[in-house]
mmCIF file of C-alpha atoms and ligand atoms in Angstrom:
data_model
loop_
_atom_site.group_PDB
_atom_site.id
_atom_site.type_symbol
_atom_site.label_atom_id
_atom_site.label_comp_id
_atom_site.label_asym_id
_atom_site.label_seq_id
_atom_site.Cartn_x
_atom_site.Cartn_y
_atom_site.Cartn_z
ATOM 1 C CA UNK A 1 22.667 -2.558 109.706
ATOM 2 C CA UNK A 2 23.960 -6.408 110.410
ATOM 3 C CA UNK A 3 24.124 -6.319 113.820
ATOM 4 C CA UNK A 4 22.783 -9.626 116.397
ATOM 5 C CA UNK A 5 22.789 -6.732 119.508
ATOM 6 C CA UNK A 6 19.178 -5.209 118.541
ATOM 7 C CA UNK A 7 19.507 -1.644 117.547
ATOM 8 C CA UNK A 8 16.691 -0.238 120.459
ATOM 9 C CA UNK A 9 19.130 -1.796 122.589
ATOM 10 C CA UNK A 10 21.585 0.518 121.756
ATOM 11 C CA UNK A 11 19.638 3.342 121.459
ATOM 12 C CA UNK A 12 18.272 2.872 124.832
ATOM 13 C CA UNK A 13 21.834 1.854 126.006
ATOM 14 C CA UNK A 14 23.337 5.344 124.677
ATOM 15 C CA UNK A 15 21.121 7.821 126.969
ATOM 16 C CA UNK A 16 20.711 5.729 129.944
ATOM 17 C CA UNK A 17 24.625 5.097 129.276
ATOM 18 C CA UNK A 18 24.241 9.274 129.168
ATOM 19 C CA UNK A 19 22.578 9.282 132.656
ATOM 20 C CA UNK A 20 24.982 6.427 134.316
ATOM 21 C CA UNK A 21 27.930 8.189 133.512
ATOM 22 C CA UNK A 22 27.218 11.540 134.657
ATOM 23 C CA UNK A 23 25.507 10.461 137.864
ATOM 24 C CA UNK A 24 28.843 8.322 138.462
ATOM 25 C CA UNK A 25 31.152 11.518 137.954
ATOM 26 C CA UNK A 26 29.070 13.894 139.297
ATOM 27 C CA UNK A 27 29.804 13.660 143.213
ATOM 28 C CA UNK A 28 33.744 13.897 142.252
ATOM 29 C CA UNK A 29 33.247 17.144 139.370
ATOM 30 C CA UNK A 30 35.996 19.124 139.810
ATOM 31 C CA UNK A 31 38.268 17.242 141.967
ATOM 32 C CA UNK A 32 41.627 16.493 141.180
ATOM 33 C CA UNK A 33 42.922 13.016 140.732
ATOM 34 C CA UNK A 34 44.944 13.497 143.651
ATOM 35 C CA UNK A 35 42.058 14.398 145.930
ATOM 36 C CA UNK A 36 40.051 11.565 144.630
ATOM 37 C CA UNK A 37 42.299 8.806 145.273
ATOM 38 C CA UNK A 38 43.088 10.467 148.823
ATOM 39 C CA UNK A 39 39.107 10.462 149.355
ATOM 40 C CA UNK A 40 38.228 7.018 147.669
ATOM 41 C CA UNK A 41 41.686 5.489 146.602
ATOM 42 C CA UNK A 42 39.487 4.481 143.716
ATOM 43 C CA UNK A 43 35.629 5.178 142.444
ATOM 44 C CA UNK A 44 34.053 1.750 142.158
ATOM 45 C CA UNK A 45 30.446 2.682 141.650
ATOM 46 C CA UNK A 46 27.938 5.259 143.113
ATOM 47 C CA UNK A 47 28.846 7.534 145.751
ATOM 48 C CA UNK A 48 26.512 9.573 147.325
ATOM 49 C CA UNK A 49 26.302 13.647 145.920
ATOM 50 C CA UNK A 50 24.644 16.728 146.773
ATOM 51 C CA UNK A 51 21.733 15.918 144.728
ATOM 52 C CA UNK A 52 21.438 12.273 146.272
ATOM 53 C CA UNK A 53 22.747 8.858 144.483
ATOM 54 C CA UNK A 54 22.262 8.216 141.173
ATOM 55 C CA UNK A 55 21.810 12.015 140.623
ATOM 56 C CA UNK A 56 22.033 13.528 137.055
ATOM 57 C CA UNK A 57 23.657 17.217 136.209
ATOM 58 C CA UNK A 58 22.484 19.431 132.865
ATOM 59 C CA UNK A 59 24.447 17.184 130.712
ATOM 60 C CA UNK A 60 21.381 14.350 131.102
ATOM 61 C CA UNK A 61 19.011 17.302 131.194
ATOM 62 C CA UNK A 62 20.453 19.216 128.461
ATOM 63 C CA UNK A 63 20.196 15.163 126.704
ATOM 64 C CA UNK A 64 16.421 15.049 127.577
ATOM 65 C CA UNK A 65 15.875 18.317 126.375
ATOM 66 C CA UNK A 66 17.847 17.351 122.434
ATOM 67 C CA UNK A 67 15.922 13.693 122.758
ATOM 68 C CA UNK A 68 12.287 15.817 123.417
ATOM 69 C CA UNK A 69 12.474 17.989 121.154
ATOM 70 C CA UNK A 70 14.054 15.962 118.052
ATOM 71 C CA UNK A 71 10.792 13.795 118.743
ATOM 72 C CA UNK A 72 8.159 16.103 118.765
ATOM 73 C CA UNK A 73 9.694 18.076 115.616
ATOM 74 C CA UNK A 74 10.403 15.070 114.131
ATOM 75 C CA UNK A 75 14.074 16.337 113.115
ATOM 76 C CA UNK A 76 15.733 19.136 114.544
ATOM 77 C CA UNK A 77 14.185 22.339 115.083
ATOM 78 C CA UNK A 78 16.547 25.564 116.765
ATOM 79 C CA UNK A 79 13.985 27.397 118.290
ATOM 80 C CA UNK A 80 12.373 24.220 120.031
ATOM 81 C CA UNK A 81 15.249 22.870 121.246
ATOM 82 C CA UNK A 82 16.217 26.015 122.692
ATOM 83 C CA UNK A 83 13.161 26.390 124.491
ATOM 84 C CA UNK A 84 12.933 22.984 125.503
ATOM 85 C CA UNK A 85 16.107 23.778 127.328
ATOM 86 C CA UNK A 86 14.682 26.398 129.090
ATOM 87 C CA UNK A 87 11.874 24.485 129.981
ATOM 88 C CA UNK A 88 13.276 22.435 131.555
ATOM 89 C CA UNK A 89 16.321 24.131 133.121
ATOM 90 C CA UNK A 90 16.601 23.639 136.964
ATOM 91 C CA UNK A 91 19.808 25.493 138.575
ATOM 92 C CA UNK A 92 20.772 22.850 140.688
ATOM 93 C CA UNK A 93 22.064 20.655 138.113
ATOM 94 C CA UNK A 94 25.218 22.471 137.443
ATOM 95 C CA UNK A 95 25.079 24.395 133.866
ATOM 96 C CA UNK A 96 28.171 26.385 133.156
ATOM 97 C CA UNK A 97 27.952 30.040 133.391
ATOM 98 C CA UNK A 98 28.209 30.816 128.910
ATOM 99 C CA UNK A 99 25.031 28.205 128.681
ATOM 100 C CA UNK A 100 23.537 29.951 131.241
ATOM 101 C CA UNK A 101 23.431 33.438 129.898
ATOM 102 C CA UNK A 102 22.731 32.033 126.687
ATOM 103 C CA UNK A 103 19.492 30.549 128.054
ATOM 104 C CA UNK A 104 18.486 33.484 129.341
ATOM 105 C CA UNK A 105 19.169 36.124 126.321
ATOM 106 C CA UNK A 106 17.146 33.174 124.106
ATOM 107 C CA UNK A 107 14.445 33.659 126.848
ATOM 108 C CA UNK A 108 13.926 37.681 126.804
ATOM 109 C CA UNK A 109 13.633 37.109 122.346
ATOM 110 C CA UNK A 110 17.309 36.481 121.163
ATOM 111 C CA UNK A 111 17.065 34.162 118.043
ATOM 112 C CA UNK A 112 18.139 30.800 119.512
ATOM 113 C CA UNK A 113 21.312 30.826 116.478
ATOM 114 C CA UNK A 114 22.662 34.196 117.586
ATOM 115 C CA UNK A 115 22.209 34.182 121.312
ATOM 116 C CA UNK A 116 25.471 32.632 122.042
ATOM 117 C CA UNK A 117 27.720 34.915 119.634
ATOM 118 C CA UNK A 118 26.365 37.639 122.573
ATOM 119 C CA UNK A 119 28.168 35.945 125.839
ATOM 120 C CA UNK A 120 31.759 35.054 123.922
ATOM 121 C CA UNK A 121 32.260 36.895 120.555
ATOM 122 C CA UNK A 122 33.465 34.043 119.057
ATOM 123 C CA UNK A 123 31.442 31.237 121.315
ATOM 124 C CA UNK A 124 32.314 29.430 123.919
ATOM 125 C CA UNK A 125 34.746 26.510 123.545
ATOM 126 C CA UNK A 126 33.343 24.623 126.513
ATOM 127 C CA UNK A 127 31.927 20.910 126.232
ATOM 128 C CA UNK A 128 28.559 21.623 126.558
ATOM 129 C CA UNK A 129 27.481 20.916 123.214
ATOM 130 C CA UNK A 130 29.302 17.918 123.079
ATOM 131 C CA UNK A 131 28.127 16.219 126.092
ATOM 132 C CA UNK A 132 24.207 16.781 125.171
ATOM 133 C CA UNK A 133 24.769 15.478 121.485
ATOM 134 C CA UNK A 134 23.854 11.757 121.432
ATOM 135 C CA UNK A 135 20.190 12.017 120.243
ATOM 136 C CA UNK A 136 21.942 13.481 116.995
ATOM 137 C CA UNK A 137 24.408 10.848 116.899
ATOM 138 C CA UNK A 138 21.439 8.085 117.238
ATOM 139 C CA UNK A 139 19.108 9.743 114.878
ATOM 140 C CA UNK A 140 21.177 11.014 112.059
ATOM 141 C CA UNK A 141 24.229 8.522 111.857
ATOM 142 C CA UNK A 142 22.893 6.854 108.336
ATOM 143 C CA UNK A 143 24.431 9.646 106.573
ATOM 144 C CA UNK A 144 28.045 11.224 108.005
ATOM 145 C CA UNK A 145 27.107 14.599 105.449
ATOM 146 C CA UNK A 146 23.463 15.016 107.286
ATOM 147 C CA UNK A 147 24.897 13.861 111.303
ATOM 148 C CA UNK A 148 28.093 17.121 110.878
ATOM 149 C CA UNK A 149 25.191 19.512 109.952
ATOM 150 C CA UNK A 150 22.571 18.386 112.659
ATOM 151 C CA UNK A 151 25.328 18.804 115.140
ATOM 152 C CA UNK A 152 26.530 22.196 113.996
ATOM 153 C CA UNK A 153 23.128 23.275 114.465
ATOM 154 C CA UNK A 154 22.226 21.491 117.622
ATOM 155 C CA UNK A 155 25.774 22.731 119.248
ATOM 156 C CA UNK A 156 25.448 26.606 118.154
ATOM 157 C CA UNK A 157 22.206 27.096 120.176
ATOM 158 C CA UNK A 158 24.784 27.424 123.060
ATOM 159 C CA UNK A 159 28.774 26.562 121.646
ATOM 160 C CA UNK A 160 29.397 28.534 118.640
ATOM 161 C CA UNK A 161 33.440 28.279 118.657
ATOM 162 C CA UNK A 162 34.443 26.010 115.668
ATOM 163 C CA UNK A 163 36.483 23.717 118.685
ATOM 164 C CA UNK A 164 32.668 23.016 120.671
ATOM 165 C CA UNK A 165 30.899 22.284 116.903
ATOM 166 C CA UNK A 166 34.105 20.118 115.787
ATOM 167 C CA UNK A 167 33.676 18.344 119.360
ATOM 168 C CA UNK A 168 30.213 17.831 119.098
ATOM 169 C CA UNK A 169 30.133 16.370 115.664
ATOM 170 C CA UNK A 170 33.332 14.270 116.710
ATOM 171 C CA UNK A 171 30.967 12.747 119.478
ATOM 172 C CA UNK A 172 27.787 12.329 117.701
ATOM 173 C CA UNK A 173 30.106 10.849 115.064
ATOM 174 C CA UNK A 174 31.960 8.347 118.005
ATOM 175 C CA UNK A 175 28.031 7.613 118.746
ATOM 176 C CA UNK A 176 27.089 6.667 115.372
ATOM 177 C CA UNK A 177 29.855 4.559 114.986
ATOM 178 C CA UNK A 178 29.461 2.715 118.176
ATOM 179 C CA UNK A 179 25.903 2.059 117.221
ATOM 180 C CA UNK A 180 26.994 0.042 113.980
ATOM 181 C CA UNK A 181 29.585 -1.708 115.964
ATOM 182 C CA UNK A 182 28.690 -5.730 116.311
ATOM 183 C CA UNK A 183 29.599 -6.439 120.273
ATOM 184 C CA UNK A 184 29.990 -10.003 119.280
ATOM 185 C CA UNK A 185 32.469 -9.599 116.838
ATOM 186 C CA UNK A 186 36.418 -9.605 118.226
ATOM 187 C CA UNK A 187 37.566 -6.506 120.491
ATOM 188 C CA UNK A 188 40.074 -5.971 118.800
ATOM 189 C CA UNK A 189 38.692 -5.916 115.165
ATOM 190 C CA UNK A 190 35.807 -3.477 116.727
ATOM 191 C CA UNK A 191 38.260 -1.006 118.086
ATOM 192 C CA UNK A 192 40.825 -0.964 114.713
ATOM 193 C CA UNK A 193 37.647 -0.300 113.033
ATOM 194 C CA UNK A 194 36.482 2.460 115.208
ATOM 195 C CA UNK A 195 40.055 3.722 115.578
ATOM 196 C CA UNK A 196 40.522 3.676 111.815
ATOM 197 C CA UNK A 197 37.106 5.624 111.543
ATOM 198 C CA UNK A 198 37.412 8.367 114.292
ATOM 199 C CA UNK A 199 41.274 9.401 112.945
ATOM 200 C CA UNK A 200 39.634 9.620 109.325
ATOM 201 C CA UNK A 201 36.754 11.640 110.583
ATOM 202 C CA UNK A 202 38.738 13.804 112.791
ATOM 203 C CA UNK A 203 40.914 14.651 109.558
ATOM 204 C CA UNK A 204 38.169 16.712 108.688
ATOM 205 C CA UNK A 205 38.067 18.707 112.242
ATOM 206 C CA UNK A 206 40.696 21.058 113.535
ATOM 207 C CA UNK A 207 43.196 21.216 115.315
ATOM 208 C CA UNK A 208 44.153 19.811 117.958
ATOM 209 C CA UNK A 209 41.457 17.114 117.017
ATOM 210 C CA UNK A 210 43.537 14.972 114.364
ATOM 211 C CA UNK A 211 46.870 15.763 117.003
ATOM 212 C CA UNK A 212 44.705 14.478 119.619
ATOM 213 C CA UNK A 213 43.610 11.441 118.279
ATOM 214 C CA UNK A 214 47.635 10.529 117.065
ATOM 215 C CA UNK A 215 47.808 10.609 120.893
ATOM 216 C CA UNK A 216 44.878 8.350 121.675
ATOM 217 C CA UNK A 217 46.588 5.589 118.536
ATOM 218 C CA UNK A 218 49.946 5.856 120.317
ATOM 219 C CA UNK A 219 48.011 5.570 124.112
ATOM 220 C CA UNK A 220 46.297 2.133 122.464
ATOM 221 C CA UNK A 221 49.676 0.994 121.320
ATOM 222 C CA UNK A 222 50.615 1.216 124.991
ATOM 223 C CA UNK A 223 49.769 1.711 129.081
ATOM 224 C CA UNK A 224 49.823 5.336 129.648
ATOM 225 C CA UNK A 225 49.498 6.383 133.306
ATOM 226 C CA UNK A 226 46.447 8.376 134.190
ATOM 227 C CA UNK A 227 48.709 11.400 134.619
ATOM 228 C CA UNK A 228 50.009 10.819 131.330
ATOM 229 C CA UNK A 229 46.529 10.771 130.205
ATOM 230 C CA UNK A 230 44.988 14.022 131.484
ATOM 231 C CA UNK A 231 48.467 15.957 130.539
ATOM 232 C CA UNK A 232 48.033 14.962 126.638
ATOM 233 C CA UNK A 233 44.370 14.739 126.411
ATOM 234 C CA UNK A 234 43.261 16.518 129.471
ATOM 235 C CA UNK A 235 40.003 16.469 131.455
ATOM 236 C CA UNK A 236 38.529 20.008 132.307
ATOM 237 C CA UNK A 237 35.411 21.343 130.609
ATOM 238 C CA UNK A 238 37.474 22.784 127.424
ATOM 239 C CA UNK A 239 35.780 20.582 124.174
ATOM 240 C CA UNK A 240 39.370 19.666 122.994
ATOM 241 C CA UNK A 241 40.749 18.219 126.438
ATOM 242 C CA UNK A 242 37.359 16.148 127.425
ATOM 243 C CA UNK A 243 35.904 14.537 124.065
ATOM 244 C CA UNK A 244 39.196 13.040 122.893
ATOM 245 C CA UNK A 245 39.241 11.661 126.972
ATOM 246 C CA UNK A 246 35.995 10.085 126.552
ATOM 247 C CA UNK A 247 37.054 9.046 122.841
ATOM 248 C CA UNK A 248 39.809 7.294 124.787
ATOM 249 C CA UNK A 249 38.414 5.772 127.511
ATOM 250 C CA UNK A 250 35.711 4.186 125.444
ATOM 251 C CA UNK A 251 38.294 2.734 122.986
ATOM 252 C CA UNK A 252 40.614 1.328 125.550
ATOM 253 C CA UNK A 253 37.812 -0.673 127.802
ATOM 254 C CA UNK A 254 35.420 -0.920 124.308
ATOM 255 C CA UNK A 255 33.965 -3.998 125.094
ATOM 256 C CA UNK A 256 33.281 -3.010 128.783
ATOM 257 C CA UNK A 257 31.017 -0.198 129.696
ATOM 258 C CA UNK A 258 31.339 -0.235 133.584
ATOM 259 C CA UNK A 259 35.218 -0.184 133.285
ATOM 260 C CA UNK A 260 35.199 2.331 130.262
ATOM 261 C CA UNK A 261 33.280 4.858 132.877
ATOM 262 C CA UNK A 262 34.819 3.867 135.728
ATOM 263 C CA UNK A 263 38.158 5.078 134.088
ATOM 264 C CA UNK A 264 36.699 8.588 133.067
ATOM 265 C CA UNK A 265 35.598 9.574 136.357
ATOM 266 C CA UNK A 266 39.092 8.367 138.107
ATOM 267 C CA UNK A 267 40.399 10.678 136.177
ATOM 268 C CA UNK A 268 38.900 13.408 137.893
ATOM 269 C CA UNK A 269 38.195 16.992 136.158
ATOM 270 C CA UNK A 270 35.133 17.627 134.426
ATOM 271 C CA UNK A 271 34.204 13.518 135.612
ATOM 272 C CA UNK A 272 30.247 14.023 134.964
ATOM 273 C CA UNK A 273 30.839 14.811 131.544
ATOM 274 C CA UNK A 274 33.686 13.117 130.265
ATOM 275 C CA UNK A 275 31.502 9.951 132.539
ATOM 276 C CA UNK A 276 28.263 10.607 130.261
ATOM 277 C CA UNK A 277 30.440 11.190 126.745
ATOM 278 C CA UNK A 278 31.797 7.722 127.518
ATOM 279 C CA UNK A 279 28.980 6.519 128.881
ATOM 280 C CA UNK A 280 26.792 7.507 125.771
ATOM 281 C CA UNK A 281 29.333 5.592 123.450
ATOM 282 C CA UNK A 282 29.626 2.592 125.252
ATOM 283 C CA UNK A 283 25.860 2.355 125.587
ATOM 284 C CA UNK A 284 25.960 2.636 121.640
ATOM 285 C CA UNK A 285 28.223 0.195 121.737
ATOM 286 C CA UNK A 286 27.113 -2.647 123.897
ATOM 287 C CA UNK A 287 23.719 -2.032 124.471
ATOM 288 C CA UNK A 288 21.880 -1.646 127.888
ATOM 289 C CA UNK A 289 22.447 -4.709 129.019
ATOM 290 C CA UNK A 290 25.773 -3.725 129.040
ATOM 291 C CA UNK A 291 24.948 -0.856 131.954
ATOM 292 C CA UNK A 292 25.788 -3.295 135.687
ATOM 293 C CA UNK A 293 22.088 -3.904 137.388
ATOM 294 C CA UNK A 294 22.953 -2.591 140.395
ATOM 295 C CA UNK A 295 23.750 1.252 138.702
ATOM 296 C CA UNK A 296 20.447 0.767 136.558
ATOM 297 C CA UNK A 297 18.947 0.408 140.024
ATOM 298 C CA UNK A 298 20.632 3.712 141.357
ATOM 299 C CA UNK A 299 19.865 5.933 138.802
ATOM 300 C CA UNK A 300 17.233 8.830 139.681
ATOM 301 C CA UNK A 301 14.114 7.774 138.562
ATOM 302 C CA UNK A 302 11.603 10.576 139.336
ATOM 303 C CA UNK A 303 9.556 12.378 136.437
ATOM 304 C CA UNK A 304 12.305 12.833 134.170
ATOM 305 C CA UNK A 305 14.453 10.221 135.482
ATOM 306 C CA UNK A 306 15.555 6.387 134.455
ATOM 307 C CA UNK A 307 12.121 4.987 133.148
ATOM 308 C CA UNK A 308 11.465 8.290 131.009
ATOM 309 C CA UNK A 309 14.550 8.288 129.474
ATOM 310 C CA UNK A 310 14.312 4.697 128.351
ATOM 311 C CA UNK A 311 11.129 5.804 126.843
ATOM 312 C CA UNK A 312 12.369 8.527 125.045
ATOM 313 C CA UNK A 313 15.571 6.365 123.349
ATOM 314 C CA UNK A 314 12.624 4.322 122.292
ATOM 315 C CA UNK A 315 10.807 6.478 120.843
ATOM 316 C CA UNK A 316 14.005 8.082 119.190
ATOM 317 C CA UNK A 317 14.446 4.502 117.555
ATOM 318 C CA UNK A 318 11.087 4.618 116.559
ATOM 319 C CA UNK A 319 11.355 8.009 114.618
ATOM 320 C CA UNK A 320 14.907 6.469 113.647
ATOM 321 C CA UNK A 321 12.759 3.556 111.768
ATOM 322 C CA UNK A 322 10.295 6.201 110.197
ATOM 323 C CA UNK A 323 12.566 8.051 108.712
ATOM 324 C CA UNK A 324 14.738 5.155 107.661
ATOM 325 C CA UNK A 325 11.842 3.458 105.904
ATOM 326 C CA UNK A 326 10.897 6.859 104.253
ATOM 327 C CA UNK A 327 14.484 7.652 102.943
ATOM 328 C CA UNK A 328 14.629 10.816 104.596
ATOM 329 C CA UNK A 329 17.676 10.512 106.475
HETATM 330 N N1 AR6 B 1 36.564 32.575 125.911
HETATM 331 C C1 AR6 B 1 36.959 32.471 127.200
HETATM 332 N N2 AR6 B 1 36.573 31.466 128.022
HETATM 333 C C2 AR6 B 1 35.768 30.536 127.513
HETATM 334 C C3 AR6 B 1 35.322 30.599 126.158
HETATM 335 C C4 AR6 B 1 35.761 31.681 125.339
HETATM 336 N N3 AR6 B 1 35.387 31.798 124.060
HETATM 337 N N4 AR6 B 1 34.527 29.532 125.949
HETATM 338 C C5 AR6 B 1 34.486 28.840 127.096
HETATM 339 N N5 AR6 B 1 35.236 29.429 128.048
HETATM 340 P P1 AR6 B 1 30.465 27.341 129.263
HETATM 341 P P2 AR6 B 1 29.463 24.583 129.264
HETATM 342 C C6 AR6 B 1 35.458 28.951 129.442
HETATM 343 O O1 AR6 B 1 30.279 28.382 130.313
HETATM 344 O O2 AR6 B 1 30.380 24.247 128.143
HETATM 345 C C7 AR6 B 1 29.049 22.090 133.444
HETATM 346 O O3 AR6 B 1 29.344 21.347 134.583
HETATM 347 C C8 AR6 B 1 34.732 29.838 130.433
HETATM 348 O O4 AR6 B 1 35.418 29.838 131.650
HETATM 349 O O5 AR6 B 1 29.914 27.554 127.911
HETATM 350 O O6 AR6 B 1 28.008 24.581 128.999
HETATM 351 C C9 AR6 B 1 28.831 21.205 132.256
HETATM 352 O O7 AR6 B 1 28.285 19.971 132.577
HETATM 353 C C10 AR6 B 1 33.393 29.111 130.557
HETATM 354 O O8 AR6 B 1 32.654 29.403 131.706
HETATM 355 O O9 AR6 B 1 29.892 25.984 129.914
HETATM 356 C C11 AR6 B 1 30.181 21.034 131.704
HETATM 357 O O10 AR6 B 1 30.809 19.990 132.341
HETATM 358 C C12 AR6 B 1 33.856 27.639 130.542
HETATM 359 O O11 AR6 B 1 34.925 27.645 129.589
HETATM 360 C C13 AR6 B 1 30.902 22.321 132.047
HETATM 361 O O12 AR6 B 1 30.154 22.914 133.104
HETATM 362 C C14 AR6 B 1 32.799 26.608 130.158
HETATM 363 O O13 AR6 B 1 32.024 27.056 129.078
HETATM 364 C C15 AR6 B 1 30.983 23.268 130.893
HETATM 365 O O14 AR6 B 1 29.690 23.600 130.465
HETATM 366 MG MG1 MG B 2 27.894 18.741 134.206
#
């Protein structure tokens, strides 16, 4: 990969980008964008939450718990990751009621690729697949064949519906992509390229993914207002009308992580997870560096917080490196 950002960089850069972005939407989840701009006018950084500043939800947890467990297998591994999820499951983050059932039917012996069929018959369509999916797109983005699969797999343990495994291999594809982006080539040549890439890849996905990202080509061609923006591309926890959002925001502000968030959250909605999909892109993207100091600073930092998860992206780039010098990915 010719790149002159280094790749642990980005690695690193895409889950702490996970954890920034989520803790930066997560005192405003569920607020309209009415409410927030008569609270704030406009989010410019951290704002205290319920948890405290800096705070993440289950989409950093559910992160940790993909990151762990692709590690210690050394590729991915259903049952593990399920139970890694359990494991480390705490309430208070804010899971959405179809993972939560899922968790616990997987818990009392459910195999972890049929437990979800039993809460929706035809799995749920939420985001939650898509939001936890950027250790696949790090560890599996040599080969676009290999990175769908992994994130089939790694979305049914929860999000079954063909609209949650299309958004989750849209992301993890969005995340690979960043990753082999060169930050110091020209904006603008970067985000053709990616462009060109996500409408080719989304081709392959269902509808309303390729509609979706016509939208986001037209939206680049011009300045939509943020109304505009969450009527045509939306922002509630639905997979189809929060990954093209985050695909969005990261293309518009590509070179510029804090303003690529910043604009996700300000949208309102599902803000902690359209905040970490972006957040895990533009971390791909530009690297850590790329994060401001002062929300590196803010972010929780307790036994599974900050420092761990920097340790885990490296050791994701590590197993990345293994298997790339092995030829088996
Ligand atoms: N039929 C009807 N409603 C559905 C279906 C379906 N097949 N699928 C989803 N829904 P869920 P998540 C609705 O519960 O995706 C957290 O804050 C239903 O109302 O699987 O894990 C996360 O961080 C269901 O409860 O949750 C995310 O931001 C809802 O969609 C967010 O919540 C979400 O699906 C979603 O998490
Ligand atoms: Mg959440």
């Amino acid at each position: 990969m010719n790149n002159t950002l280094p790749l642990k960089d980005k690695f690193v850069g895409a889950l702490v980008g996970t954890h920034a972005g989520d803790a930066l939407g997560m005192p405003v989840e569920g607020f309209s964008i009415d409410k927030i701009r008569g609270s704030f006018r406009k989010i410019e950084g951290f704002i205290n939450s319920r948890l405290g500043i800096g705070t993440y939800t289950d989409d950093t947890q559910m992160t940790i718990g993909v990151a762990e467990s692709l590690i210690d297998s050394r590729d991915f591994d259903g049952e593990d990751m399920s139970w890694r999820f359990i494991r480390n499951f705490e309430i208070t983050r804010g899971y959405g009621p179809g993972t939560i059932q899922t968790l616990i039917r997987i818990r009392k012996g459910t195999g972890w690729d049929n437990a979800s069929k039993a809460v929706f018959p035809e799995g749920s369509y939420g985001n939650g697949s898509s939001k936890r999916i950027a250790p696949i797109g790090l560890l599996y983005g040599e080969n676009t064949a290999v990175l769908i699969e992994q994130a089939r797999k790694a979305s049914i343990i929860t999000h079954s519906h063909p609209l949650s495994i299309n958004g989750a291999q849209l992301q993890a594809f969005a995340i690979a992509k960043a990753l082999r982006l060169d930050p110091s080539e020209n904006v603008e040549t970067n985000r053709q390229s990616f462009l060109t890439d996500l409408t080719d890849f989304s081709n392959s996905l269902a509808n309303p993914y390729p509609e979706r990202m016509d939208i986001i080509c037209d939206f680049l061609n011009g300045n939509p207002s943020e109304e505009e923006i969450i009527t045509k591309l939306g922002n509630n926890e639905v997979s189809v009308n929060s990954v093209p959002t985050a695909l969005y925001c990261s293309l518009r502000h590509l070179d510029d992580f804090r303003e690529g968030v910043l604009m996700a959250v300000n949208l309102g909605g599902d803000t902690d997870t359209i905040g970490a999909m972006t957040g895990a892109i533009l971390g791909a993207s530009n690297g850590i560096n790329s994060i401001p100091a002062e929300w590196l600073d803010n972010l929780e930092n307790g036994e599974k917080g900050r420092d761990y998860i920097i340790a885990l992206a490296k050791r994701l780039f590590e197993l990345y490196n293994e298997k790339l010098t092995n030829e088996s990915i």
